[in-house]
Short mmCIF file of C-alpha atoms in Angstrom, two decimals:
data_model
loop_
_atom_site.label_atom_id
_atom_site.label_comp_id
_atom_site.label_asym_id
_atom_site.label_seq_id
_atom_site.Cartn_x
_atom_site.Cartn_y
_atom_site.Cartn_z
CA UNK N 1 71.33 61.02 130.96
CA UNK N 2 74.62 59.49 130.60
CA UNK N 3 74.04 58.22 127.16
CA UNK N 4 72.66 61.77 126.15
CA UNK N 5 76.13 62.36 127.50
CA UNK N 6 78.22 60.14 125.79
CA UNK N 7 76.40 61.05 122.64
CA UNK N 8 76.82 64.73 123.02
CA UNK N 9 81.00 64.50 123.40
CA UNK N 10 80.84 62.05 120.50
CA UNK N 11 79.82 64.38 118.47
CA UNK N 12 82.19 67.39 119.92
CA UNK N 13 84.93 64.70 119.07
CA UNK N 14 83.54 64.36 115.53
CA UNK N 15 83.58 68.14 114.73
CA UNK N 16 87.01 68.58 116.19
CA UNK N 17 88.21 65.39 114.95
CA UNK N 18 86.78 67.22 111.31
CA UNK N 19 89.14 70.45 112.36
CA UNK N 20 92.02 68.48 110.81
CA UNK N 21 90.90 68.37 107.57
CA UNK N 22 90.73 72.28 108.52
CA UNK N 23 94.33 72.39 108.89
CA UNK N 24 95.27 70.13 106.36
CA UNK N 25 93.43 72.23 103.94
CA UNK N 26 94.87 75.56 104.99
CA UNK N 27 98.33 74.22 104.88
CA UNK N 28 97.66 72.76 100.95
CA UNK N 29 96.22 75.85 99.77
CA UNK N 30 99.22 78.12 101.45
CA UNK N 31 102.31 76.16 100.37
CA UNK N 32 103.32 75.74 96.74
CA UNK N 33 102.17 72.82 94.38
CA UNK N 34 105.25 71.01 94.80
CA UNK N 35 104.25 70.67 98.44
CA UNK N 36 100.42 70.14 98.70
CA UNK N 37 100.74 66.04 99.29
CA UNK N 38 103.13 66.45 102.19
CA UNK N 39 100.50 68.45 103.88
CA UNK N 40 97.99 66.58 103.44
CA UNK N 41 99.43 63.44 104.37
CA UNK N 42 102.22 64.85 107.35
CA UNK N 43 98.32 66.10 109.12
CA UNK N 44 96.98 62.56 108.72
CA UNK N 45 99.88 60.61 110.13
CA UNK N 46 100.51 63.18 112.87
CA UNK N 47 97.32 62.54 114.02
CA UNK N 48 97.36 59.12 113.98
CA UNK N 49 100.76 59.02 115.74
CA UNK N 50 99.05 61.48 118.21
CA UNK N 51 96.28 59.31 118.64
CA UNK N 52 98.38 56.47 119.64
CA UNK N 53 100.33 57.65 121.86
CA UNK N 54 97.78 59.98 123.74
CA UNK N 55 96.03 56.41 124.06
CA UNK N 56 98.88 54.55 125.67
CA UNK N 57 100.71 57.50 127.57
CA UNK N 58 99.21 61.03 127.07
CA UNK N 59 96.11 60.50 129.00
CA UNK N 60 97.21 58.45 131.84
CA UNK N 61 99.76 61.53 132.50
CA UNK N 62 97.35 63.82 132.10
CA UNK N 63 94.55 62.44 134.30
CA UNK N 64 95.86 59.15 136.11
CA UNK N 65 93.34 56.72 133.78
CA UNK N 66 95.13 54.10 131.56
CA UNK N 67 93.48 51.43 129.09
CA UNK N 68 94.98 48.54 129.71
CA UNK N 69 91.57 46.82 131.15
CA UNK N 70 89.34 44.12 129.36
CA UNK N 71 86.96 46.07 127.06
CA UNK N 72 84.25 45.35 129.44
CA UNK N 73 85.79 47.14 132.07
CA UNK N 74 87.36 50.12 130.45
CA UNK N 75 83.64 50.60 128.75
CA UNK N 76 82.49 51.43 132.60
CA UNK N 77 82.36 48.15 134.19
CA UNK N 78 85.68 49.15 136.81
CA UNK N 79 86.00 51.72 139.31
CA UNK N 80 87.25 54.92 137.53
CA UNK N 81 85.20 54.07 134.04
CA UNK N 82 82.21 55.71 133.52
CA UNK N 83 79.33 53.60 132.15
CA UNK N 84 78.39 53.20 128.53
CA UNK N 85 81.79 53.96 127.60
CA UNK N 86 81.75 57.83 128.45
CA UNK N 87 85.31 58.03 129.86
CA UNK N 88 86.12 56.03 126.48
CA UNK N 89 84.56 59.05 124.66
CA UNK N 90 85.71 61.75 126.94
CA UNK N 91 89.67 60.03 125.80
CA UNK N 92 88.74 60.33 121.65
CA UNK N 93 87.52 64.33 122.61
CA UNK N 94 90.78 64.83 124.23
CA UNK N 95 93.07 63.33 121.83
CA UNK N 96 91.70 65.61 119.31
CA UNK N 97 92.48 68.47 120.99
CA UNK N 98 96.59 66.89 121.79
CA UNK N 99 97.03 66.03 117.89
CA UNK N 100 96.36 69.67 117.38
CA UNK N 101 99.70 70.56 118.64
CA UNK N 102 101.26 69.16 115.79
CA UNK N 103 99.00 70.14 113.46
CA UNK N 104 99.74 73.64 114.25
CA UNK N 105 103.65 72.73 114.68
CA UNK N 106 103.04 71.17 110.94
CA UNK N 107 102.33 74.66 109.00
CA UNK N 108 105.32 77.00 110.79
CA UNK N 109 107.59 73.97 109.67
CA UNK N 110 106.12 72.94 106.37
CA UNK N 111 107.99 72.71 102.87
CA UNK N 112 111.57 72.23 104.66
CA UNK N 113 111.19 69.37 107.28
CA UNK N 114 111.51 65.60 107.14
CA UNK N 115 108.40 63.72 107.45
CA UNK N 116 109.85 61.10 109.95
CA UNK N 117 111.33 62.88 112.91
CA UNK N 118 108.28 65.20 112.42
CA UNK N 119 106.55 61.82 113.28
CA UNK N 120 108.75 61.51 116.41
CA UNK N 121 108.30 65.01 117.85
CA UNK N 122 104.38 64.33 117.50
CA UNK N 123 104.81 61.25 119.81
CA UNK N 124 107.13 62.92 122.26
CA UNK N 125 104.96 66.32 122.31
CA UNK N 126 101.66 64.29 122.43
CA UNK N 127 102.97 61.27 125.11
CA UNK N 128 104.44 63.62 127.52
CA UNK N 129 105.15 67.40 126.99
CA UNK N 130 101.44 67.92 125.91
CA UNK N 131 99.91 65.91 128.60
CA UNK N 132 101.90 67.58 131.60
CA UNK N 133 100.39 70.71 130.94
CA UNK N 134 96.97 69.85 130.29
CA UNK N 135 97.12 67.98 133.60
CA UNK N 136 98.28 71.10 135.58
CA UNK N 137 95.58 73.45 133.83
CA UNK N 138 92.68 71.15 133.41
CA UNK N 139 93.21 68.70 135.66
CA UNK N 140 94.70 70.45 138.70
CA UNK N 141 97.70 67.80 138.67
CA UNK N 142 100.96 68.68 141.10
CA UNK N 143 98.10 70.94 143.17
CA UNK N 144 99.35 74.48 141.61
CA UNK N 145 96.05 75.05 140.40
CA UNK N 146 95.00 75.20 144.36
CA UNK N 147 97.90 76.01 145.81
CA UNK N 148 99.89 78.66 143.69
CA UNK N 149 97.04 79.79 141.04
CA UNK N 150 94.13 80.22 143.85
CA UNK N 151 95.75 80.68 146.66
CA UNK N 152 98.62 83.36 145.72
CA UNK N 153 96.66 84.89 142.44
CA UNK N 154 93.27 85.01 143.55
CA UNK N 155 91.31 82.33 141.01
CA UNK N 156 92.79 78.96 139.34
CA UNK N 157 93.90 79.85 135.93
CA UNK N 158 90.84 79.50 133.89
CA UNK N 159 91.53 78.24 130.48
CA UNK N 160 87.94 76.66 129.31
CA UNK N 161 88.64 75.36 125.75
CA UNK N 162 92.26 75.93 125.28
CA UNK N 163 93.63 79.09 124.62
CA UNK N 164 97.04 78.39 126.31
CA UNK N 165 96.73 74.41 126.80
CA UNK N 166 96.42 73.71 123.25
CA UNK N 167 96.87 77.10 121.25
CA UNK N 168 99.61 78.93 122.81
CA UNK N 169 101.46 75.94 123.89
CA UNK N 170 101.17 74.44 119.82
CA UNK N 171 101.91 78.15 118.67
CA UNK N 172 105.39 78.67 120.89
CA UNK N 173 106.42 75.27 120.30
CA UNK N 174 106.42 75.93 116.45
CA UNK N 175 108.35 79.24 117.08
CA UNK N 176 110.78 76.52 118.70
CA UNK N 177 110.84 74.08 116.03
CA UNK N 178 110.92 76.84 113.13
CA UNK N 179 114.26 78.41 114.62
CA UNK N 180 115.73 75.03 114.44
CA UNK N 181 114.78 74.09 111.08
CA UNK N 182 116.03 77.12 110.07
CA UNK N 183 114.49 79.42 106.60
CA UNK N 184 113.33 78.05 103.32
CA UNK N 185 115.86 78.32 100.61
CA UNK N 186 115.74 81.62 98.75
CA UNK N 187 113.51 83.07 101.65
CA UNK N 188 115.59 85.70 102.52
CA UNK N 189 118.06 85.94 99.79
CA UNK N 190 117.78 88.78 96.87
CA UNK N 191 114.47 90.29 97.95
CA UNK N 192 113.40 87.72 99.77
CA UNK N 193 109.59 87.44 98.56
CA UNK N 194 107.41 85.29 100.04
CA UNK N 195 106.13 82.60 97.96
CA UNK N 196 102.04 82.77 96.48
CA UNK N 197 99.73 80.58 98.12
CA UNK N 198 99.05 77.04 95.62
CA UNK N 199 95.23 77.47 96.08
CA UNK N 200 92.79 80.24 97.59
CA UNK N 201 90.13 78.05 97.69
CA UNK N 202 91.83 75.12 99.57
CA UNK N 203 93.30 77.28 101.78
CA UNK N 204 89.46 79.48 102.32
CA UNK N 205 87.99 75.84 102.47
CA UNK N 206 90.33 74.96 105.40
CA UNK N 207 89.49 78.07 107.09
CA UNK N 208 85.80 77.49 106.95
CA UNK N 209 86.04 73.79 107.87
CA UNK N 210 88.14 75.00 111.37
CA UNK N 211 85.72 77.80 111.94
CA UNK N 212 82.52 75.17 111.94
CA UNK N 213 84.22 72.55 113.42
CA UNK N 214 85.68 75.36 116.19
CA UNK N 215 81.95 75.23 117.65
CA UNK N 216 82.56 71.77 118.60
CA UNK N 217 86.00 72.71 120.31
CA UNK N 218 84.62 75.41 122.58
CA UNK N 219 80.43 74.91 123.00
CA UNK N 220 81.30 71.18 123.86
CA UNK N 221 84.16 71.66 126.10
CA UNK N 222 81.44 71.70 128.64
CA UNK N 223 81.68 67.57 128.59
CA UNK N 224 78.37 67.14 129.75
CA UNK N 225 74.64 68.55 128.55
CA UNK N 226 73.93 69.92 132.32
CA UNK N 227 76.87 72.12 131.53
CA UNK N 228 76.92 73.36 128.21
CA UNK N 229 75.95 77.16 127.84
CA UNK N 230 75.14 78.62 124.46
CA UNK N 231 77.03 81.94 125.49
CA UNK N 232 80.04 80.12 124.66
CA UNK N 233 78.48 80.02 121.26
CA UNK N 234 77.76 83.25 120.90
CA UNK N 235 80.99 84.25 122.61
CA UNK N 236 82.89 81.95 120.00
CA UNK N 237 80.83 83.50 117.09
CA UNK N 238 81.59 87.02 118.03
CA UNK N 239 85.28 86.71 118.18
CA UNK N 240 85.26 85.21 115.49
CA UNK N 241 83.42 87.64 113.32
CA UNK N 242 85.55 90.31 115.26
CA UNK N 243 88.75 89.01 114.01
CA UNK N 244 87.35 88.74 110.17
CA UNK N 245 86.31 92.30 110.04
CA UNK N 246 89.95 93.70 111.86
CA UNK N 247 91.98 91.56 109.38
CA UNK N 248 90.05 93.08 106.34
CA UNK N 249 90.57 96.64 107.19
CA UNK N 250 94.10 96.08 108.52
CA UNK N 251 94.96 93.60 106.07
CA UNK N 252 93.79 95.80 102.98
CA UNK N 253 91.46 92.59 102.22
CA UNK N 254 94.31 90.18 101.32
CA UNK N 255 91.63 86.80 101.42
CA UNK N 256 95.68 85.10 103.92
CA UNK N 257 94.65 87.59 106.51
CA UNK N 258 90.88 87.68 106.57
CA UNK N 259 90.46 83.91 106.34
CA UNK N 260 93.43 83.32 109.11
CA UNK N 261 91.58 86.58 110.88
CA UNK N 262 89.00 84.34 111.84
CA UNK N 263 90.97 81.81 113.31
CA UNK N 264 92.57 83.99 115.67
CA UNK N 265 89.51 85.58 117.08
CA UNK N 266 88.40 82.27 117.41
CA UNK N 267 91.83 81.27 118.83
CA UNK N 268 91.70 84.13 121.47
CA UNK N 269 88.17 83.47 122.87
CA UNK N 270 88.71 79.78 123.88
CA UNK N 271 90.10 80.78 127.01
CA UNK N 272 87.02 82.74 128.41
CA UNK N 273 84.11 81.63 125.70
CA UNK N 274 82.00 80.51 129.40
CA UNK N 275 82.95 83.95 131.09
CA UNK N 276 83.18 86.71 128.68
CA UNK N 277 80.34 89.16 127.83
CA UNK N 278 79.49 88.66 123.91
CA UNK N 279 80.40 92.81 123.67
CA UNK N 280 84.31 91.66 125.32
CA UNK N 281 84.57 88.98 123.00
CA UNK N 282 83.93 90.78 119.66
CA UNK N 283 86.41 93.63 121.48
CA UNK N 284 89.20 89.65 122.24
CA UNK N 285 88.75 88.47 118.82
CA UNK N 286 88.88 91.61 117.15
CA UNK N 287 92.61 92.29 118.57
CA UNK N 288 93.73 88.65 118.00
CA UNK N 289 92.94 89.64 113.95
CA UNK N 290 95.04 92.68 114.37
CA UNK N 291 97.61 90.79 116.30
CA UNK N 292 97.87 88.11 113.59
CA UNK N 293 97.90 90.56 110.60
CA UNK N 294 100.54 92.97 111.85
CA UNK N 295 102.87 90.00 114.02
CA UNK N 296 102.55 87.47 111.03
CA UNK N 297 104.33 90.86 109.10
CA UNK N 298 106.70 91.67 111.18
CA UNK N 299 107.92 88.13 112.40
CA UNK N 300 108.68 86.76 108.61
CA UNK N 301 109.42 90.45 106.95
CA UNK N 302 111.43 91.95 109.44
CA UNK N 303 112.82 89.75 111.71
CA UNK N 304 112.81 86.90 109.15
CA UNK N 305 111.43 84.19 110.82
CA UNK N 306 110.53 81.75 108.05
CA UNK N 307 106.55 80.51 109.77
CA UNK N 308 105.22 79.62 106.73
CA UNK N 309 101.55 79.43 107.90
CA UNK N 310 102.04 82.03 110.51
CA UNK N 311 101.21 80.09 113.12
CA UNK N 312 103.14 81.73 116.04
CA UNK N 313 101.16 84.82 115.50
CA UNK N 314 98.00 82.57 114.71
CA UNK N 315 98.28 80.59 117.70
CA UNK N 316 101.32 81.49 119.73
CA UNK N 317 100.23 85.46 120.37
CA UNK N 318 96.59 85.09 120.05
CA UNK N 319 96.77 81.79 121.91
CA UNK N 320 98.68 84.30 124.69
CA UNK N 321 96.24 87.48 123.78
CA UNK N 322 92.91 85.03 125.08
CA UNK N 323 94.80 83.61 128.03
CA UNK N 324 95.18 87.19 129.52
CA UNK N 325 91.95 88.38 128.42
CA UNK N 326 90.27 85.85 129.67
CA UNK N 327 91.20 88.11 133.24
CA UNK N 328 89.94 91.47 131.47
CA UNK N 329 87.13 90.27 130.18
CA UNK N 330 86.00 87.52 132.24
CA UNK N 331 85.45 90.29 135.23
CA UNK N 332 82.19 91.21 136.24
CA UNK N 333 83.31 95.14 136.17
CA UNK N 334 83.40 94.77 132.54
CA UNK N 335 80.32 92.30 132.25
CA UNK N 336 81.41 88.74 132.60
CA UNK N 337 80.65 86.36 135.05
CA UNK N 338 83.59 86.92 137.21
CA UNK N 339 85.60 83.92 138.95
CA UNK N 340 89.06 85.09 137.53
CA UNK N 341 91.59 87.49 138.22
CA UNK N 342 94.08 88.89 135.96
CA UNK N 343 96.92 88.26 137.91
CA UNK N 344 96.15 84.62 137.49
CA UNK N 345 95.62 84.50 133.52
CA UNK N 346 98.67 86.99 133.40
CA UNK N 347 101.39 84.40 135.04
CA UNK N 348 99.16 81.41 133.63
CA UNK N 349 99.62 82.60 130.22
CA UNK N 350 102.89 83.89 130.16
CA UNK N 351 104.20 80.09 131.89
CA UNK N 352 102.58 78.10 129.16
CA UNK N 353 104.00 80.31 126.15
CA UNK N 354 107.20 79.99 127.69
CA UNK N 355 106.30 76.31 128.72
CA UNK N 356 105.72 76.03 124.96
CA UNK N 357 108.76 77.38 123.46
CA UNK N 358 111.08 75.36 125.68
CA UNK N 359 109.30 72.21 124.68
CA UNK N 360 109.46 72.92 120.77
CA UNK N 361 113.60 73.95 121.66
CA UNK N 362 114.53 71.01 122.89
CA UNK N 363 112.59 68.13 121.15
CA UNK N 364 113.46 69.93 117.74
CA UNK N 365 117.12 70.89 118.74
CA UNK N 366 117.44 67.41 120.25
CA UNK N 367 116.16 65.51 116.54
CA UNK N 368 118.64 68.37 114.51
CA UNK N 369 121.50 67.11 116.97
CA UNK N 370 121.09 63.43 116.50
CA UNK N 371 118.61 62.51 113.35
CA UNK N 372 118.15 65.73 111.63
CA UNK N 373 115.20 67.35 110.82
CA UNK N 374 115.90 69.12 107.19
CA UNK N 375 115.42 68.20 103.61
CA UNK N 376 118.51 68.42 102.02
CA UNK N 377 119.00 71.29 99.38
CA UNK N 378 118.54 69.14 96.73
CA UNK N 379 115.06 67.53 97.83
CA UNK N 380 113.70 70.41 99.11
CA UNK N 381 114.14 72.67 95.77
CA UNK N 382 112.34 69.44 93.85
CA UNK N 383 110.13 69.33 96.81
CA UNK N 384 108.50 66.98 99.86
CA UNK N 385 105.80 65.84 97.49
CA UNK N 386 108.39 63.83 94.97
CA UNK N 387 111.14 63.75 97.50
CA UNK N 388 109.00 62.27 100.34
CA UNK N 389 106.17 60.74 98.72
CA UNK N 390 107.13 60.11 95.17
CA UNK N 391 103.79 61.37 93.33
CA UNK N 392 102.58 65.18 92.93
CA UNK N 393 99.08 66.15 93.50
CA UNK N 394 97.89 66.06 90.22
CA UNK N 395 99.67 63.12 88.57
CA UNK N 396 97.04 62.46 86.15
CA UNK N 397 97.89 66.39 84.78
CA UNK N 398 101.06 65.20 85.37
CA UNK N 399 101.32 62.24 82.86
CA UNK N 400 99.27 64.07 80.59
CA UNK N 401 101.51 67.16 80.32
CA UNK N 402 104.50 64.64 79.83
CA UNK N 403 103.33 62.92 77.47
CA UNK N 404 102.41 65.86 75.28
#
């Protein structure tokens, strides 16, 4: 049984660990051309950076277990391993839910922001700031799970696949990070159009790629086979078919909104995917698509917050939206399995958005205070492809046009 379980997290580590190609994706088809090999390669670094440093700090904070053992005792030969390697694979499943953080940070910030202090708010985020909240909520580290959440709220603050841990907490510290960086050049200026997307199809094929690899992120959250549940498939499927249709009416069938509108349903039922009635989450998922097509709006449009991917609506909000939910829905009055209480997915919630935005203030402000974290005016008009990388993403096409 324990290999069966060791195989079945590899594999949820696989399809999450195939997410980031998701977001990579989504970011190259939504920035311009000039842009499209800074995505790419700022998502690949981050997460190797993440990987690192979850390895060496992030889990030990989170749940007490380091990896600085011989090989035959971290593989489950030593008291607080697990045999045939399972707490090895439990770490890799993890760590691809931590580098998420910056992946989502990575979008909001994208086009503007140097690559290396990006680098060094993905080790800080992902070592520590991460970590201490994943331990609180998943890990019922500092006992406020028990003894504030339980005790005072009536449940522990149920978050099963990361709603607020990863989602809300990646989403509000991009809000952070954005307001330091500051607005694209020409953003706002004249009439202050947004720039066209480089690529539909990159940016539908990253939206596909998260949506198939999102299975992964909430079915095998479970960590073991004697756990898993296939209504956290369903659950997952229904949100996320809920926020597709919303953002196609709302968004007059802009292909932004209804591929993002999937996302955020599937964003918004992480939370309660194990508790929720199939019926609540098409109801969650379908309100995380209206939240993202009408807050993306409003944010960048009228309050001029330059989020480039949207992904304080995308994550932030409907990160937030599924935490609370999680205490509508989740209640057996309204056909879930009960074991929550919104009182506790209300305060939960609202202390890891906030939790979330303080962390992206002050790693971001800190880096803008001392190292900077901006592309001068000059690089950033030829762009963080040539500026950063020195090649395009079609030099071939490129040479060719030259030459000619």
């Amino acid at each position: 049984m324990q290999g069966a379980d060791v195989f079945f997290l590899l594999m949820g580590a696989i399809l999450v660990f195939a997410m980031h190609g998701g977001f990579a994706f989504l970011e190259t088809g939504t920035v311009r051309h000039k842009n499209q090999v800074n995505a790419l390669v700022k998502i690949l670094v981050d997460f190797a950076v993440s990987t690192v440093f979850y390895f060496l700090i992030g889990y030990t904070v989170a749940y007490g277990v380091g990896f600085f053992a011989a090989a035959p005792a971290i593989s489950g030969g030593a008291p607080g391993y697990e045999a045939q390697g399972y707490t090895l694979v439990r770490f890799f499943f993890l760590c691809t839910f931590a580098a998420a953080v910056p992946a989502i940070i990575s979008g909001g910030i994208a086009e503007r922001a140097k690559f290396a202090p990006q680098a060094i708010a993905t080790a800080a985020l992902v070592g520590l700031f991460y970590p201490l909240l994943e331990g609180v909520f998943w890990n019922g580290n500092f006992g406020l799970q028990e003894s504030f959440f339980n005790a005072q709220l009536g449940a522990p603050f149920k978050d099963f696949a990361g709603s607020i841990v990863v989602h809300a907490f990646g989403g509000w510290a991009a809000l952070g990070a954005v307001l330091m960086l500051g607005p694209r050049l020409g953003r706002y200026e004249g009439r202050g159009m947004a720039s066209a997307p480089s690529s539909i199809p990159w940016l539908a094929m990253g939206s596909w790629l998260l949506c198939i690899g999102w299975f992964g992120f909430n079915v095998m959250s479970a960590q073991r086979l004697e756990a898993v549940s296939g209504l956290v498939a369903i659950n997952s499927l229904m949100a996320m078919c809920g926020g597709i249709i919303v953002a196609y009416i709302i968004g007059d069938n802009d292909p932004g909104f209804v591929h993002n509108g999937a996302l955020a349903g599937l964003v918004a039922v992480c939370a309660g995917s194990d508790v929720m009635h199939p019926l609540g989450s098409l109801f969650v998922g379908g309100v995380a698509g209206a939240i993202f097509v009408q807050m993306f709006q409003v944010s960048t449009i009228r309050w001029k917050i330059d989020d480039v991917l949207g992904v304080w609506a995308l994550h932030g909000l409907c990160g937030l939206w599924g935490g609370i939910a999680c205490g509508i829905f989740g209640l057996t009055a309204l056909g879930g399995s009960g074991g929550v209480t919104f009182a506790s997915q209300l305060v939960g919630s609202l202390l890891g958005a906030a939790y979330g935005l303080a962390v992206g203030v002050a790693v971001y402000g800190l880096l803008k205070f001392t190292v900077g974290i901006r592309l001068t005016a000059d690089q950033e008009h030829r762009g963080a492809d040539l500026t950063i990388h020195k090649i395009r993403a079609n030099p071939e096409e490129d040479v060719r046009t030259f030459g000619t």
